[in-house]
GROMACS .gro file of C-alpha atoms in nm:
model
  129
    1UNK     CA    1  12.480   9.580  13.806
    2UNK     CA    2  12.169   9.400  13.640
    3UNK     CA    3  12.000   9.689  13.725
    4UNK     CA    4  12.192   9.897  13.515
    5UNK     CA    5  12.267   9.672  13.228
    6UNK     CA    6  11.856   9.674  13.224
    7UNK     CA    7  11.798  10.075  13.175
    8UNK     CA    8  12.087  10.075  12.941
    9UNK     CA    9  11.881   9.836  12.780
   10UNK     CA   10  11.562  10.038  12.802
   11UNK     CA   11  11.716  10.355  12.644
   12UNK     CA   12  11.810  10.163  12.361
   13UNK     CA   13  11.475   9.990  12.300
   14UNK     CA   14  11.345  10.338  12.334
   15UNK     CA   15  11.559  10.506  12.103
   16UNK     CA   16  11.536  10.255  11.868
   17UNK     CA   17  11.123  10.270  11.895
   18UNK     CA   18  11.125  10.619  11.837
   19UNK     CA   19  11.360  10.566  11.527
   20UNK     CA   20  11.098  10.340  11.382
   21UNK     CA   21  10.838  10.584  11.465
   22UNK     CA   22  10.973  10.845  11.296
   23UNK     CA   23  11.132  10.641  10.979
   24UNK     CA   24  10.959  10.306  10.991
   25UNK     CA   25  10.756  10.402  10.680
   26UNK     CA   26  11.097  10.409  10.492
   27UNK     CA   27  11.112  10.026  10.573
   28UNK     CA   28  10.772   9.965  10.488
   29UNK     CA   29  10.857  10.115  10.137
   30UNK     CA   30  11.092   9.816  10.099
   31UNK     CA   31  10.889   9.582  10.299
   32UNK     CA   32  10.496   9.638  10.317
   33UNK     CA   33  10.427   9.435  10.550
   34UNK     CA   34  10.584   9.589  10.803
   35UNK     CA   35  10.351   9.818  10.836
   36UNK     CA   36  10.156   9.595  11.034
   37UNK     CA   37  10.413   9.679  11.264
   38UNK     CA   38  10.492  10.048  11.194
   39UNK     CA   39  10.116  10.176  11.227
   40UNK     CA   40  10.039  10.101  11.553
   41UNK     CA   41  10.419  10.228  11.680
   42UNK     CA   42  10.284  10.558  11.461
   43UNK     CA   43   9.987  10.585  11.628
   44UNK     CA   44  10.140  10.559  12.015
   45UNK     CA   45  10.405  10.796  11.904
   46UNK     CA   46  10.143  11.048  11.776
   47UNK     CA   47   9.920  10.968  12.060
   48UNK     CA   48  10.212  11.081  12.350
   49UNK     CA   49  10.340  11.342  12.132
   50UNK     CA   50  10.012  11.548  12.096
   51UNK     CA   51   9.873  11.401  12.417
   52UNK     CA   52  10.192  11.495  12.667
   53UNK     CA   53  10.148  11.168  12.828
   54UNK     CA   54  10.465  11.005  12.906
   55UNK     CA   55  10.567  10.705  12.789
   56UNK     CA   56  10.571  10.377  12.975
   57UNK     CA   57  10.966  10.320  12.898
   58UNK     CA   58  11.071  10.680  13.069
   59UNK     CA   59  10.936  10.561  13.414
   60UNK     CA   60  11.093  10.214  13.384
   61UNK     CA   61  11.439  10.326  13.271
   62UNK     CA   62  11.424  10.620  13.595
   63UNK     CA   63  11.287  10.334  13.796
   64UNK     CA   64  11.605  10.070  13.714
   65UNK     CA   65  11.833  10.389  13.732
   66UNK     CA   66  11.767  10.391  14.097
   67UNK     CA   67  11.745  10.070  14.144
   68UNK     CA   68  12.075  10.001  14.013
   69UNK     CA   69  12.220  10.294  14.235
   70UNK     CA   70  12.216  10.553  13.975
   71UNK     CA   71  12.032  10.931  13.953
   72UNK     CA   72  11.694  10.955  13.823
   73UNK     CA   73  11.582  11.196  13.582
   74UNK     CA   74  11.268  11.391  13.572
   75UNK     CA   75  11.104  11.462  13.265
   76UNK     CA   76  11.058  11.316  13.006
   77UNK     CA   77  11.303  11.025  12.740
   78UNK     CA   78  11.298  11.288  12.470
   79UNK     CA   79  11.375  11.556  12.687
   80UNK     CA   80  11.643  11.465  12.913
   81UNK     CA   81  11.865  11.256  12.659
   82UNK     CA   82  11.757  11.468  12.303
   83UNK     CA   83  11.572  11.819  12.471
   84UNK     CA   84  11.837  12.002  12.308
   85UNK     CA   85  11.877  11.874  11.971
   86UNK     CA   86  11.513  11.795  11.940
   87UNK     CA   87  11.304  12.042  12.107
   88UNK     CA   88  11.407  12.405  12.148
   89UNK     CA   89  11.440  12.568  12.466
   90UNK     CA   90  11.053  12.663  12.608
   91UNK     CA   91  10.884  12.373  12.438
   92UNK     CA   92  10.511  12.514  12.427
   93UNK     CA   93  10.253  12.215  12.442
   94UNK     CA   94  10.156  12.440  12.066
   95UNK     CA   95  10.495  12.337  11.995
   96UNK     CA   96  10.422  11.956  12.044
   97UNK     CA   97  10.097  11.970  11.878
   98UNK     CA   98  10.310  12.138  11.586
   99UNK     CA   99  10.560  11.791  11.596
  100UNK     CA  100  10.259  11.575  11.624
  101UNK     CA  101  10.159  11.725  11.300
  102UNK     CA  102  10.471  11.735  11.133
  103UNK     CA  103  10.523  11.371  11.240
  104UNK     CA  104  10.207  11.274  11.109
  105UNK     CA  105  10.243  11.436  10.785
  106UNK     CA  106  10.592  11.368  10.701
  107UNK     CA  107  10.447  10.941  10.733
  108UNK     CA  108  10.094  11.003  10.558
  109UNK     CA  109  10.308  11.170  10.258
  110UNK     CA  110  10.532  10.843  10.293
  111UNK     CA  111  10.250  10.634  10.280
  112UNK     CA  112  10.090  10.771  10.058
  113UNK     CA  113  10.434  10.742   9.824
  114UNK     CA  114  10.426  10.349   9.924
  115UNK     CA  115  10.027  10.262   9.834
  116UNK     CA  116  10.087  10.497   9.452
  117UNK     CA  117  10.424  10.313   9.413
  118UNK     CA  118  10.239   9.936   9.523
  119UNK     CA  119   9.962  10.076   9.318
  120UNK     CA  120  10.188  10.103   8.985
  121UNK     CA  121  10.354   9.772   9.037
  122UNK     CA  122  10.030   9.594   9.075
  123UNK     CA  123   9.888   9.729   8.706
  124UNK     CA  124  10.215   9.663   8.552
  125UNK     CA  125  10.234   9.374   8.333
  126UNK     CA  126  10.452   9.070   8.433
  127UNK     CA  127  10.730   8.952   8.223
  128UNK     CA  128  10.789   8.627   8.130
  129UNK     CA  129  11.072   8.434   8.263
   0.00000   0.00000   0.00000
């Protein structure tokens, strides 16, 4: 039962990390320092998406899975609970290299839209209260 409760537990930290992979520049628009945070989770994500590695919480979920009594699943996180919606049937490691790209454009253009718009609020002049 633990067992379970635990890779239950593991999918959602791992769905949530890949949210604030993908979107975590969004927060850091309302909250720069957060990118502190965001970066680094940017740079793993890009790493294992254009490297093919998996990722450290796949094995561990499978791992408490079978532990707790349950089937396994080869593959990958991304591909067993999201393969469909995500990544089209015959994923091509071009393909991945492709969402690396895209991953890492769609944040440096967000970025980019959080240092102009820091940028602009840092020469404009303060109002008295």
């Amino acid at each position: 039962m633990i067992a379970a409760i635990l890779a239950d537990a593991v999918l959602v930290l791992h769905a949530l990390f890949i949210a604030w992979v993908v979107a975590g520049a969004l927060a850091v628009a309302r909250w720069p320092r957060l990118a502190w945070a965001h970066l680094p989770a940017l740079a793993w994500g890009l790493w294992i998406e254009a490297s093919g590695g998996p990722c450290p919480l796949t094995p561990l979920e499978v791992a408490l899975r079978r532990a707790a009594g349950e089937a396994g699943y080869a593959g990958s996180f991304v591909g067993h609970y999201l393969g469909a919606i995500v990544y089209p049937a015959g994923l091509t490691r071009e393909a991945q290299w492709v969402l690396a790209g895209a991953l890492a454009l769609v944040n440096a253009g967000l970025y980019a839209w959080v240092l102009c718009r820091h940028a602009r609020r840092a020469t404009r002049p303060r109002r008295m209260r």
